[in-house]
C-alpha atoms as an extended CHARMM CRD file, in Angstrom:
* protein
*
        74  EXT
         1         1  GLY       CA             28.1940000000      -62.1650000000      191.4380000000  PROA      1               0.0000000000
         2         2  PRO       CA             27.1620000000      -65.4640000000      189.9870000000  PROA      2               0.0000000000
         3         3  VAL       CA             30.4660000000      -66.7430000000      190.2540000000  PROA      3               0.0000000000
         4         4  ALA       CA             30.9460000000      -66.0920000000      194.1790000000  PROA      4               0.0000000000
         5         5  GLU       CA             27.3060000000      -67.6430000000      194.3460000000  PROA      5               0.0000000000
         6         6  THR       CA             28.1040000000      -70.5460000000      192.9570000000  PROA      6               0.0000000000
         7         7  PHE       CA             31.2350000000      -70.8830000000      194.4380000000  PROA      7               0.0000000000
         8         8  ARG       CA             28.8760000000      -69.9520000000      197.7730000000  PROA      8               0.0000000000
         9         9  VAL       CA             26.8520000000      -73.1600000000      197.2620000000  PROA      9               0.0000000000
        10        10  ILE       CA             29.7000000000      -75.4870000000      196.3080000000  PROA      10              0.0000000000
        11        11  GLN       CA             30.8730000000      -74.6670000000      199.9280000000  PROA      11              0.0000000000
        12        12  GLY       CA             28.2560000000      -75.3200000000      201.0970000000  PROA      12              0.0000000000
        13        13  ALA       CA             27.9380000000      -79.2470000000      199.4950000000  PROA      13              0.0000000000
        14        14  VAL       CA             31.4270000000      -80.4600000000      200.3800000000  PROA      14              0.0000000000
        15        15  SER       CA             31.2060000000      -82.7170000000      202.5360000000  PROA      15              0.0000000000
        16        16  GLU       CA             33.7710000000      -86.0070000000      203.7550000000  PROA      16              0.0000000000
        17        17  GLU       CA             32.5030000000      -87.9610000000      201.5710000000  PROA      17              0.0000000000
        18        18  TYR       CA             32.7730000000      -86.1870000000      198.7100000000  PROA      18              0.0000000000
        19        19  VAL       CA             36.7900000000      -85.3430000000      199.9630000000  PROA      19              0.0000000000
        20        20  ARG       CA             37.3970000000      -89.0690000000      200.5980000000  PROA      20              0.0000000000
        21        21  THR       CA             35.8150000000      -90.2750000000      197.3290000000  PROA      21              0.0000000000
        22        22  THR       CA             37.0610000000      -87.5940000000      194.8740000000  PROA      22              0.0000000000
        23        23  GLN       CA             40.5750000000      -86.8180000000      196.4050000000  PROA      23              0.0000000000
        24        24  GLY       CA             40.9580000000      -83.6670000000      193.7680000000  PROA      24              0.0000000000
        25        25  VAL       CA             41.8010000000      -79.8930000000      193.5920000000  PROA      25              0.0000000000
        26        26  PHE       CA             40.5410000000      -77.9270000000      191.0800000000  PROA      26              0.0000000000
        27        27  GLN       CA             41.9370000000      -74.3540000000      190.1330000000  PROA      27              0.0000000000
        28        28  PHE       CA             39.8520000000      -71.7610000000      187.8420000000  PROA      28              0.0000000000
        29        29  GLU       CA             40.9500000000      -69.3000000000      186.2830000000  PROA      29              0.0000000000
        30        30  LEU       CA             38.0330000000      -67.7380000000      184.7170000000  PROA      30              0.0000000000
        31        31  SER       CA             37.8350000000      -64.7550000000      182.4700000000  PROA      31              0.0000000000
        32        32  GLY       CA             35.2120000000      -61.6650000000      182.7930000000  PROA      32              0.0000000000
        33        33  ASP       CA             32.6560000000      -60.7810000000      185.5520000000  PROA      33              0.0000000000
        34        34  ASP       CA             34.0220000000      -62.0020000000      188.6670000000  PROA      34              0.0000000000
        35        35  GLY       CA             37.6790000000      -63.4000000000      187.2710000000  PROA      35              0.0000000000
        36        36  GLY       CA             40.0620000000      -64.3220000000      188.5150000000  PROA      36              0.0000000000
        37        37  THR       CA             41.6930000000      -67.6030000000      190.4460000000  PROA      37              0.0000000000
        38        38  TRP       CA             38.8870000000      -69.8330000000      192.2130000000  PROA      38              0.0000000000
        39        39  TYR       CA             39.3330000000      -73.3820000000      193.3070000000  PROA      39              0.0000000000
        40        40  ILE       CA             37.7480000000      -76.4890000000      194.9690000000  PROA      40              0.0000000000
        41        41  ASP       CA             39.2340000000      -78.2560000000      197.2440000000  PROA      41              0.0000000000
        42        42  LEU       CA             38.3020000000      -81.9220000000      197.4580000000  PROA      42              0.0000000000
        43        43  LYS       CA             41.6290000000      -83.4660000000      198.9870000000  PROA      43              0.0000000000
        44        44  THR       CA             42.2840000000      -81.8040000000      201.8870000000  PROA      44              0.0000000000
        45        45  LYS       CA             40.3450000000      -82.3260000000      205.6720000000  PROA      45              0.0000000000
        46        46  GLY       CA             36.9340000000      -81.1190000000      205.5210000000  PROA      46              0.0000000000
        47        47  GLY       CA             37.1630000000      -79.5760000000      201.6640000000  PROA      47              0.0000000000
        48        48  SER       CA             36.9300000000      -75.7900000000      200.9080000000  PROA      48              0.0000000000
        49        49  ALA       CA             36.1800000000      -73.9850000000      197.9310000000  PROA      49              0.0000000000
        50        50  GLY       CA             36.7880000000      -69.9550000000      197.6660000000  PROA      50              0.0000000000
        51        51  PHE       CA             38.3920000000      -66.7800000000      195.8460000000  PROA      51              0.0000000000
        52        52  GLY       CA             42.1180000000      -67.4390000000      195.1870000000  PROA      52              0.0000000000
        53        53  LYS       CA             44.5980000000      -70.2460000000      195.0350000000  PROA      53              0.0000000000
        54        54  PRO       CA             44.1980000000      -73.2730000000      197.1010000000  PROA      54              0.0000000000
        55        55  PRO       CA             45.9810000000      -74.5400000000      199.7810000000  PROA      55              0.0000000000
        56        56  VAL       CA             47.5810000000      -77.1340000000      198.1340000000  PROA      56              0.0000000000
        57        57  THR       CA             48.8520000000      -78.1600000000      193.9700000000  PROA      57              0.0000000000
        58        58  ALA       CA             45.6300000000      -78.0910000000      191.9150000000  PROA      58              0.0000000000
        59        59  ASP       CA             45.6230000000      -81.4350000000      190.3160000000  PROA      59              0.0000000000
        60        60  VAL       CA             43.4360000000      -80.0280000000      187.7640000000  PROA      60              0.0000000000
        61        61  VAL       CA             43.6310000000      -76.2150000000      186.2300000000  PROA      61              0.0000000000
        62        62  MET       CA             40.6930000000      -74.9470000000      184.2690000000  PROA      62              0.0000000000
        63        63  SER       CA             40.2670000000      -71.7720000000      181.7680000000  PROA      63              0.0000000000
        64        64  MET       CA             37.3620000000      -70.0900000000      181.5540000000  PROA      64              0.0000000000
        65        65  SER       CA             35.0780000000      -67.5060000000      181.5660000000  PROA      65              0.0000000000
        66        66  SER       CA             33.2380000000      -66.9060000000      184.5270000000  PROA      66              0.0000000000
        67        67  ALA       CA             29.8100000000      -66.9510000000      182.2170000000  PROA      67              0.0000000000
        68        68  ASP       CA             30.9750000000      -70.5970000000      181.1190000000  PROA      68              0.0000000000
        69        69  PHE       CA             31.3570000000      -72.1020000000      184.7990000000  PROA      69              0.0000000000
        70        70  VAL       CA             28.4020000000      -70.2880000000      185.8480000000  PROA      70              0.0000000000
        71        71  LYS       CA             26.9820000000      -72.5180000000      183.6200000000  PROA      71              0.0000000000
        72        72  MET       CA             28.7860000000      -75.6800000000      184.1090000000  PROA      72              0.0000000000
        73        73  PHE       CA             27.3440000000      -75.8550000000      187.4420000000  PROA      73              0.0000000000
        74        74  THR       CA             23.9340000000      -74.9180000000      186.7270000000  PROA      74              0.0000000000
């Protein structure tokens, strides 16, 4: 779905430079289609993004609809 595709693109864009300059972990609690817990880890070496809880405690947790999430990142 659109949420999974958005996270696929984000994962492909994650770089050591983003991790070094951001140093944050973002957790998204999404409702609606493709809902659930998703994350972007820009703190752990290499960074990562995907479905489920982040590998370390999130610095920011955002709750929104999956449609709003997709709009925010496109």
